[in-house]
Short mmCIF file of C-alpha atoms and ligand atoms in Angstrom, two decimals:
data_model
loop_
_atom_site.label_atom_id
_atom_site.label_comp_id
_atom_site.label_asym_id
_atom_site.label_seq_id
_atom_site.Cartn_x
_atom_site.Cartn_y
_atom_site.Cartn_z
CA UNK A 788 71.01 128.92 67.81
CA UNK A 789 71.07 125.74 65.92
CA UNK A 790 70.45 126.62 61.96
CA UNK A 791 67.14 125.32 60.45
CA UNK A 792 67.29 124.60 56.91
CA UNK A 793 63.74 124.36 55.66
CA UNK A 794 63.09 122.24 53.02
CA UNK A 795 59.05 123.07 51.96
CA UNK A 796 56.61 125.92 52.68
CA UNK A 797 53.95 124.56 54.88
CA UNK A 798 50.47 123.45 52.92
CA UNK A 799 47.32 123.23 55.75
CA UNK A 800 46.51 119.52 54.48
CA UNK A 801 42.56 121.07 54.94
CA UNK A 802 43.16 123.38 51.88
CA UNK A 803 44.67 120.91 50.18
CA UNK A 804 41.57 118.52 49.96
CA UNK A 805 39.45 121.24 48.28
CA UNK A 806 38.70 120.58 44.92
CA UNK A 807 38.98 123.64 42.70
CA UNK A 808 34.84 123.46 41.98
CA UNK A 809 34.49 124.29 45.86
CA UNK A 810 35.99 127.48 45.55
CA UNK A 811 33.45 128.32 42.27
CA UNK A 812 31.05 129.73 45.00
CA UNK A 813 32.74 132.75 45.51
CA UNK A 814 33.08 133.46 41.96
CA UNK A 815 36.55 133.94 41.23
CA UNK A 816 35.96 135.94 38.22
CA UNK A 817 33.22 138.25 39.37
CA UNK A 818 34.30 141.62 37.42
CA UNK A 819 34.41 140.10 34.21
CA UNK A 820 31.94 140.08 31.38
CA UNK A 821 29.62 137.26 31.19
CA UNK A 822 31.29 135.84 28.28
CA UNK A 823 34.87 136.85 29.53
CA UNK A 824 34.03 134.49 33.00
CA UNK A 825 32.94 131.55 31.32
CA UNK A 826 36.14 131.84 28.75
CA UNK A 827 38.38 131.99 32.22
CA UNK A 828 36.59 129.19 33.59
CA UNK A 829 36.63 127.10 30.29
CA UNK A 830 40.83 128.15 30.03
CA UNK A 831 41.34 126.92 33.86
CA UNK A 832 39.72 123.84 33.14
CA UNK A 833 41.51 123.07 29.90
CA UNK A 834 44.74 123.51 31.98
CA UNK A 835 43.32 120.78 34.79
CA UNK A 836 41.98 118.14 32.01
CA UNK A 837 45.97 118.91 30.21
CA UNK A 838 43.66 119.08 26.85
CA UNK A 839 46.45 120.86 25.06
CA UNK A 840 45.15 120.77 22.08
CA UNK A 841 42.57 122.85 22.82
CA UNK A 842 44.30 125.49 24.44
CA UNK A 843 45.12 128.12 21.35
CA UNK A 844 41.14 127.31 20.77
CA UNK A 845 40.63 129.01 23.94
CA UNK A 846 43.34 131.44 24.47
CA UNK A 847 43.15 133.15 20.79
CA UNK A 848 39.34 134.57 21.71
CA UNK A 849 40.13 135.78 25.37
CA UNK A 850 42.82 138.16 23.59
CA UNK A 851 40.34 138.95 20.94
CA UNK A 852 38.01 140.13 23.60
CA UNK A 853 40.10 142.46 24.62
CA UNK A 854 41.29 140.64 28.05
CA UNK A 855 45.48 141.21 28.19
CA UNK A 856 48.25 138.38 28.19
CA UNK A 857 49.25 139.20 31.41
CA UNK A 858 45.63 138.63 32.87
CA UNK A 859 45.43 135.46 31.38
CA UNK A 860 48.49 134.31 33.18
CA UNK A 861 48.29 135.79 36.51
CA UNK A 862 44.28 134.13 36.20
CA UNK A 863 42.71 131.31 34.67
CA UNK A 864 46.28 129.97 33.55
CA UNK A 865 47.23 130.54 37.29
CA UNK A 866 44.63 128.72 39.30
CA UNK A 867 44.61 126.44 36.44
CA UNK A 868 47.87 124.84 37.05
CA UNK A 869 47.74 125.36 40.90
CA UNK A 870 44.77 122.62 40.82
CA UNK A 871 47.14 120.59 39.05
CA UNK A 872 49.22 121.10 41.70
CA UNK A 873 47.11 120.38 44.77
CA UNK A 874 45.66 117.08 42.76
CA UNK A 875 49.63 115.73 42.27
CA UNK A 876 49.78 116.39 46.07
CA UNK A 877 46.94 114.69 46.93
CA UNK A 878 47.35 111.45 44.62
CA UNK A 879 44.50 112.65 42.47
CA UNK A 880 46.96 113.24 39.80
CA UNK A 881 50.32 111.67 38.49
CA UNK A 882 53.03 112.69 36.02
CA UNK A 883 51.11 112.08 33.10
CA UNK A 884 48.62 114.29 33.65
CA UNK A 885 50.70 116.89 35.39
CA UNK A 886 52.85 116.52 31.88
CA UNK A 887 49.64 117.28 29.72
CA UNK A 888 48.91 120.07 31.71
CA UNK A 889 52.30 121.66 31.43
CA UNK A 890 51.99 121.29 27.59
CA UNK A 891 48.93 123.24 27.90
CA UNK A 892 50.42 126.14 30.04
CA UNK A 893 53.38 125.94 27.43
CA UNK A 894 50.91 126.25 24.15
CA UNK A 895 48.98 129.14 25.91
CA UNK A 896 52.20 131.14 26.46
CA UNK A 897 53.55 130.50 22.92
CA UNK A 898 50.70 132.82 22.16
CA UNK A 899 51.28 135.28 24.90
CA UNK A 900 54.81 135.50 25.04
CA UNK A 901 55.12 137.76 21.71
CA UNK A 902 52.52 140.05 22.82
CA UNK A 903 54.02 140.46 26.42
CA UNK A 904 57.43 141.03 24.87
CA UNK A 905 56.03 143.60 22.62
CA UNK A 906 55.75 145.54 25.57
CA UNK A 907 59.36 146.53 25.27
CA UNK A 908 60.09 150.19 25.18
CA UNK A 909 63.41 150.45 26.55
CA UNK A 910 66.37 148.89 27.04
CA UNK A 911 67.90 148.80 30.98
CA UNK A 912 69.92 145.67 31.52
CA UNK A 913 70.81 142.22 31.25
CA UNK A 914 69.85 138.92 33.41
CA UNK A 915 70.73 135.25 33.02
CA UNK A 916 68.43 132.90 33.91
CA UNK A 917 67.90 129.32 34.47
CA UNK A 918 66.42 126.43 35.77
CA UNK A 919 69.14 124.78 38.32
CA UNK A 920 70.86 121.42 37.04
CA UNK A 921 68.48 118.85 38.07
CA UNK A 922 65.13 120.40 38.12
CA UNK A 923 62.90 120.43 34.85
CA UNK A 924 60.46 122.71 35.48
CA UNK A 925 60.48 126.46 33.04
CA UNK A 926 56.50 126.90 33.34
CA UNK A 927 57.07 130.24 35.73
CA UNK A 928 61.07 130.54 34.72
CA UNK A 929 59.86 131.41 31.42
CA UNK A 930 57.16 133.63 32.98
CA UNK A 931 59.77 135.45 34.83
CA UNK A 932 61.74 135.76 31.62
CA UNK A 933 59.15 137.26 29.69
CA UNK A 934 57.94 139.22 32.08
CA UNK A 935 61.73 141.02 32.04
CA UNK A 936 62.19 141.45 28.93
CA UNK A 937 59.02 143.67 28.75
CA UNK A 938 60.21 145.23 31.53
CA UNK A 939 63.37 146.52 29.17
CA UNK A 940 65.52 143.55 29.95
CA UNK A 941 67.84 141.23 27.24
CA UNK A 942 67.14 138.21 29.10
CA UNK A 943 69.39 135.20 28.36
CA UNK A 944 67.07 132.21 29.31
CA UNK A 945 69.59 129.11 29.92
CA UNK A 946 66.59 126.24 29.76
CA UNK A 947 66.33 123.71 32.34
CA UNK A 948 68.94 121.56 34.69
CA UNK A 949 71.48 124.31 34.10
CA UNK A 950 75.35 123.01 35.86
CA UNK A 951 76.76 126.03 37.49
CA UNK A 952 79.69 126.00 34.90
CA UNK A 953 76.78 127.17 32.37
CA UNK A 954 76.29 130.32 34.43
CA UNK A 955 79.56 130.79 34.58
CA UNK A 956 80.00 130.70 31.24
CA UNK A 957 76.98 132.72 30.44
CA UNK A 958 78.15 135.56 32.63
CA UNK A 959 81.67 135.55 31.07
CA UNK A 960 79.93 135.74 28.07
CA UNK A 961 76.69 138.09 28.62
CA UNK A 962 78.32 140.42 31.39
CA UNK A 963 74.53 140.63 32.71
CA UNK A 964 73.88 142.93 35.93
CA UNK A 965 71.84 139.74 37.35
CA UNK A 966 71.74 135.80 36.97
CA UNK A 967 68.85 134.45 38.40
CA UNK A 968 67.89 130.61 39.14
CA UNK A 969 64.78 128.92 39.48
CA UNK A 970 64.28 125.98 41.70
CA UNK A 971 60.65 124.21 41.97
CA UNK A 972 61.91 121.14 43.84
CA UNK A 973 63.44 120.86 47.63
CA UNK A 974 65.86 118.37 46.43
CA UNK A 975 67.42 120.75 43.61
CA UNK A 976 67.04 124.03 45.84
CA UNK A 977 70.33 123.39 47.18
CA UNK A 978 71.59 123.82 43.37
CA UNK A 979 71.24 127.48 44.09
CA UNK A 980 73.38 127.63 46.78
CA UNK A 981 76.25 125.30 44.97
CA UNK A 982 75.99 127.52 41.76
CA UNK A 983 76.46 130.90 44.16
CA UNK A 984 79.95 129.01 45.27
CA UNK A 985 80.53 128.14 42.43
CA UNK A 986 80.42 131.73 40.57
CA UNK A 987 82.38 132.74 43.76
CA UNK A 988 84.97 130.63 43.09
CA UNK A 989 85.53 131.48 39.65
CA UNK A 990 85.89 135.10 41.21
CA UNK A 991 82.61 136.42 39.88
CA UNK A 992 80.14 136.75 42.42
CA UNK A 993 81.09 140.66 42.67
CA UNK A 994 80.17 141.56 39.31
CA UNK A 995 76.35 140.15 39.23
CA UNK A 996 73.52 139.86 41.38
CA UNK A 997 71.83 136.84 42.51
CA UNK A 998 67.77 136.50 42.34
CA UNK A 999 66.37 133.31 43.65
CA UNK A 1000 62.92 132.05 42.93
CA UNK A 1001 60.55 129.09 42.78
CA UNK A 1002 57.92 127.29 44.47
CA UNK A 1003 59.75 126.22 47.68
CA UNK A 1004 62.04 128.93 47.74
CA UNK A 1005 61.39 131.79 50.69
CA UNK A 1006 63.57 135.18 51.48
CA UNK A 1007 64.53 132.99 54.64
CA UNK A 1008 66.83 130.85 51.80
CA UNK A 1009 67.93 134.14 49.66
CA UNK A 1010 69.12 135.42 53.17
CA UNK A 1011 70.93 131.82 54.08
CA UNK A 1012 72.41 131.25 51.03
CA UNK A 1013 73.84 134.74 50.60
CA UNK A 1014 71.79 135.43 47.48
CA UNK A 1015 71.02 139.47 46.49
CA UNK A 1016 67.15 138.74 45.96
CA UNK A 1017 64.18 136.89 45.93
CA UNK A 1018 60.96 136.64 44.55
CA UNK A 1019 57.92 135.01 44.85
CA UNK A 1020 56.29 136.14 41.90
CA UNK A 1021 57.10 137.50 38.15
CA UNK A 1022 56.01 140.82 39.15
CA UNK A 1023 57.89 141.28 42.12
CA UNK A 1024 61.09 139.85 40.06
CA UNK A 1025 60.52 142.49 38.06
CA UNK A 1026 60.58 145.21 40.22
CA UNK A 1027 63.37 144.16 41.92
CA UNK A 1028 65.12 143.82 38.83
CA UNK A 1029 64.57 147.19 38.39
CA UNK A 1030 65.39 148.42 41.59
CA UNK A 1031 68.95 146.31 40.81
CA UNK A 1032 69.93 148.39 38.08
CA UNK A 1033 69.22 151.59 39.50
CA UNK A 1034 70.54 151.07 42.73
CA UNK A 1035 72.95 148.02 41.92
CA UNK A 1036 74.91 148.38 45.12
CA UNK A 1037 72.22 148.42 47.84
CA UNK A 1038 71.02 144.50 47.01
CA UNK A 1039 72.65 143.09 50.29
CA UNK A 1040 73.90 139.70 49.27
CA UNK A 1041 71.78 137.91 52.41
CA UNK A 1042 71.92 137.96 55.92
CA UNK A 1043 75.44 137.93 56.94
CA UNK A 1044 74.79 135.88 60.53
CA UNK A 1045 72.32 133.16 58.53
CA UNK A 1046 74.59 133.10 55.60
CA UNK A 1047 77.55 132.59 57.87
CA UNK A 1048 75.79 129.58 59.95
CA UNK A 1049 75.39 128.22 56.73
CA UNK A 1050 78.52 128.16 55.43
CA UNK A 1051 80.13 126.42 59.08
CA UNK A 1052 77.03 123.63 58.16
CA UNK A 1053 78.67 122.94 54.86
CA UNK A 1054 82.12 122.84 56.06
CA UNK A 1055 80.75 120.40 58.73
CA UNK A 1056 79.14 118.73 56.04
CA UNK A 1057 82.08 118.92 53.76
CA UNK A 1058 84.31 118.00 57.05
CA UNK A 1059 81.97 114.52 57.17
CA UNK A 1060 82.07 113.65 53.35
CA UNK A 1061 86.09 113.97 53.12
CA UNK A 1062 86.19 111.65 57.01
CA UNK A 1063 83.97 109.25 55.39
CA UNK A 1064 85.96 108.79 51.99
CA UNK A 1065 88.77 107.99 54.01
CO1 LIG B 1301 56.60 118.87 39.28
N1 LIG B 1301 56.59 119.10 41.20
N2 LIG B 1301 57.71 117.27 39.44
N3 LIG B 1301 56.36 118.71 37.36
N4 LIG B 1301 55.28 120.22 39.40
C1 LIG B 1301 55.98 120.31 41.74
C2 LIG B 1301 57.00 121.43 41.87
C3 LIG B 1301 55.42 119.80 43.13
C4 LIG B 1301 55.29 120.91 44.19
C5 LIG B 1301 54.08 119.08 42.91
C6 LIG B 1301 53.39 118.66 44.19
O1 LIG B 1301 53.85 117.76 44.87
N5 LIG B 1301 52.31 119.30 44.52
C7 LIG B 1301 56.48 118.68 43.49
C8 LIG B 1301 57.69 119.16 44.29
C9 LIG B 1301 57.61 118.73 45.75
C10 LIG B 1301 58.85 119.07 46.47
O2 LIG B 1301 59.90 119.30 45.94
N6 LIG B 1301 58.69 119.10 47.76
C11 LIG B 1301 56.88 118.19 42.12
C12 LIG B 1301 57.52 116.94 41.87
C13 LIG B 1301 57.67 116.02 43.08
C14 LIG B 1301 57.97 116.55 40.59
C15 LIG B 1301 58.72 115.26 40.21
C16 LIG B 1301 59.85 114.86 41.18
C17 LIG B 1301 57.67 114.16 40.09
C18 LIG B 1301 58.23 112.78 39.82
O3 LIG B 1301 58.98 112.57 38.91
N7 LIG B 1301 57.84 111.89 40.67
C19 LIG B 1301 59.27 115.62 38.81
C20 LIG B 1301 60.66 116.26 38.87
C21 LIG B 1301 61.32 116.36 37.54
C22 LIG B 1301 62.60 117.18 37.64
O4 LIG B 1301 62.53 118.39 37.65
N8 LIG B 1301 63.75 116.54 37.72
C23 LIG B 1301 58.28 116.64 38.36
C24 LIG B 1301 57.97 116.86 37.03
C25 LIG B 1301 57.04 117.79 36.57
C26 LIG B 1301 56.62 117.93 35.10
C27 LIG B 1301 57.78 117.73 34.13
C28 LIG B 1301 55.55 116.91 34.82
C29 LIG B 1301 55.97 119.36 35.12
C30 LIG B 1301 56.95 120.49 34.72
C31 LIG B 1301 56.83 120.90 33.28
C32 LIG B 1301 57.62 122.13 32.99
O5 LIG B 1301 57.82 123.02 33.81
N9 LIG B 1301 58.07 122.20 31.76
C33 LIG B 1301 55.63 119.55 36.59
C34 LIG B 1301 54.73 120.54 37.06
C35 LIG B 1301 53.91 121.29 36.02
C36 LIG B 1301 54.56 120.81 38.45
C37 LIG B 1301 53.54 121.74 39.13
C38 LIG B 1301 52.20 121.02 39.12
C39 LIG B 1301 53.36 123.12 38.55
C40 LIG B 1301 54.63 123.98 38.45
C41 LIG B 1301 54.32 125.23 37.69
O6 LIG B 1301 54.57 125.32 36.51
N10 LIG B 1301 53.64 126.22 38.35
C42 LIG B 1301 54.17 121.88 40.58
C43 LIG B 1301 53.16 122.16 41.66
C44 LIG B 1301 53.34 123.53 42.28
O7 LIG B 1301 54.27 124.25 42.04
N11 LIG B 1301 52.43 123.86 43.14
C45 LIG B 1301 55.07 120.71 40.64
C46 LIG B 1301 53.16 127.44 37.71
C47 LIG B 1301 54.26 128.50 37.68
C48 LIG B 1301 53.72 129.78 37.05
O8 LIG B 1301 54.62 128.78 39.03
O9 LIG B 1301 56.88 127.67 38.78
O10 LIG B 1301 56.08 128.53 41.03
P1 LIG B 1301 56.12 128.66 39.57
O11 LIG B 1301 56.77 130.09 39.20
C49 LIG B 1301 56.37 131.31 39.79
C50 LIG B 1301 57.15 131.64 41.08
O12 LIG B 1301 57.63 130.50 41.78
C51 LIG B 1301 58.22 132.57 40.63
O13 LIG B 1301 57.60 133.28 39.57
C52 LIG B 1301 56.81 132.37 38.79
C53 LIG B 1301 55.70 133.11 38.11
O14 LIG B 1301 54.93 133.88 39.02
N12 LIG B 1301 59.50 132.07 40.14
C54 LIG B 1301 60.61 132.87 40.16
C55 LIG B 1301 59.85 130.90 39.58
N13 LIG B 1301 61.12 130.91 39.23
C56 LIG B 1301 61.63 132.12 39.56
C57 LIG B 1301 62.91 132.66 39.41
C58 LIG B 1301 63.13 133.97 39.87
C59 LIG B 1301 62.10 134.69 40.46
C60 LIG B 1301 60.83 134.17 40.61
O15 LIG B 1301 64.30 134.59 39.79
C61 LIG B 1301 65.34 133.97 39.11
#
């Protein structure tokens, strides 16, 4: 069976031509106060006009009525930066206002991030994590990170366009149960899988775990590349992090037939490169 290597998640270009205000008839934020909803709706559009200025101006009362960090993120913040998304897609949008909204979604969780890590009670593990070398994006990287460290984690947060010898390095240094990488783009996805050889050719790759996450990431790659986990969301990270420490040996490492197809692609691959430089 010939290997398919898929490189995005499929968007139905229908959805994608829905501007955020046609969804507002079903009322996204329904169980919320009066006041609460029109905060939400005032914090999602803050995010889509990128006026980060603006954004502790908005954030500060939502916590002082009561509503939690972690609802802000998973909400307003959320659908927020999705429109951003769908507008980039669609040429409505282009980097510079994609960058103001990311300073936005940054500002908002300088505020949050203290009050999600004060969550800590415990202490259960370590994890590495970074962005893969090449790829700038840390909006839900830093989510994840957070998010961890509440759980009872010392997380180790690398930044952004992190070369596999930084891992390596880290995990030398940090001895964490779990190094996890984020990858938002298809071209830097691969990173993942070069920075898994890589730790398994410094002889490492038995003494962590792997997550996997990001946008166009799928448990299809994870099994592929011969990764331990993935997630598609902070919360499920999170869980499975969990799950890692207790039970560190049952994370599987992939799918041994996928992963194995995919390692005879990059020898071919490999195979082609060394024909072609002579
Ligand atoms: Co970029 N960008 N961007 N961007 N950007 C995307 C990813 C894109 C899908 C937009 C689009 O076309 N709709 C598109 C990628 C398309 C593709 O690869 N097929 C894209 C592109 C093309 C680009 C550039 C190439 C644009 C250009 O230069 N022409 C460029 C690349 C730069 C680079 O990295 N080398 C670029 C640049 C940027 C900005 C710098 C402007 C900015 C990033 C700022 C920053 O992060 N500091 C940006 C942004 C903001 C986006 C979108 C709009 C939003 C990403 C985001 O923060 N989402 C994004 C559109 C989209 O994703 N739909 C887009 C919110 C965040 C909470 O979600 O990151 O998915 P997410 O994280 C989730 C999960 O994925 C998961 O948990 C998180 C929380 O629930 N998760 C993990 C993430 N990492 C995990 C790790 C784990 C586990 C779970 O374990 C280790």
């Amino acid at each position: 069976m010939p290997l398919q290597i898929e490189t995005e998640k499929e968007f139905d270009i229908e959805d994608l031509k829905h501007d955020i205000d046609a969804t507002r008839k079903t009322d996204r934020w329904s169980e919320a106060p009066a006041d609460v909803k029109d905060l939400f709706h005032q914090i999602e559009w803050n995010i889509i006009d990128g006026e980060h200025a603006e954004t502790p101006s908005l954030i500060n009362p939502a916590l002082e009525k009561d509503v939690s960090a972690r609802t802000l993120i998973a909400g307003p913040m959320a659908t927020g930066i999705a429109e951003v998304g769908r507008r980039f897609k669609m040429d409505e949008y282009f980097l510079p206002e994609v960058m103001m909204s990311a300073k936005c979604m940054h500002a908002a969780l300088a505020i949050l991030k203290p009050l999600i890590i004060a969550e800590k009670t415990e202490e259960i593990g370590t994890v590495v994590v970074g962005t893969v070398q090449g790829d700038l994006h840390d909006i839900g990287k830093k989510i994840v990170a957070m998010m961890l460290e509440a759980a009872g984690f010392t997380v180790f947060d690398l930044g952004v366009t992190v070369p596999p010898e930084d891992f390596i390095a880290a995990i030398k240094e940090h001895k964490p149960q779990i190094v996890g990488f984020s990858a938002l783009l298809t071209t830097t996805m691969n990173m993942q899988w070069e920075t898994i050889k890589a730790i398994q050719a410094e002889g490492l790759r038995e003494q962590v775990k792997v997550f996997v996450g990001g946008a166009p990431i799928s448990q299809g790659w994870c099994d592929k590349i011969g990764a331990d986990a993935y997630a598609a969301d902070a919360l499920i990270a999170v869980e499975k992090a969990k799950a890692c420490v207790q039970e560190f040996r049952d994370l599987k490492g992939g799918d041994p037939a996928l992963h194995a197809a995919m390692l005879a692609l990059d020898a071919e691959r490999m195979a082609q490169k060394a024909a072609v430089a002579g």
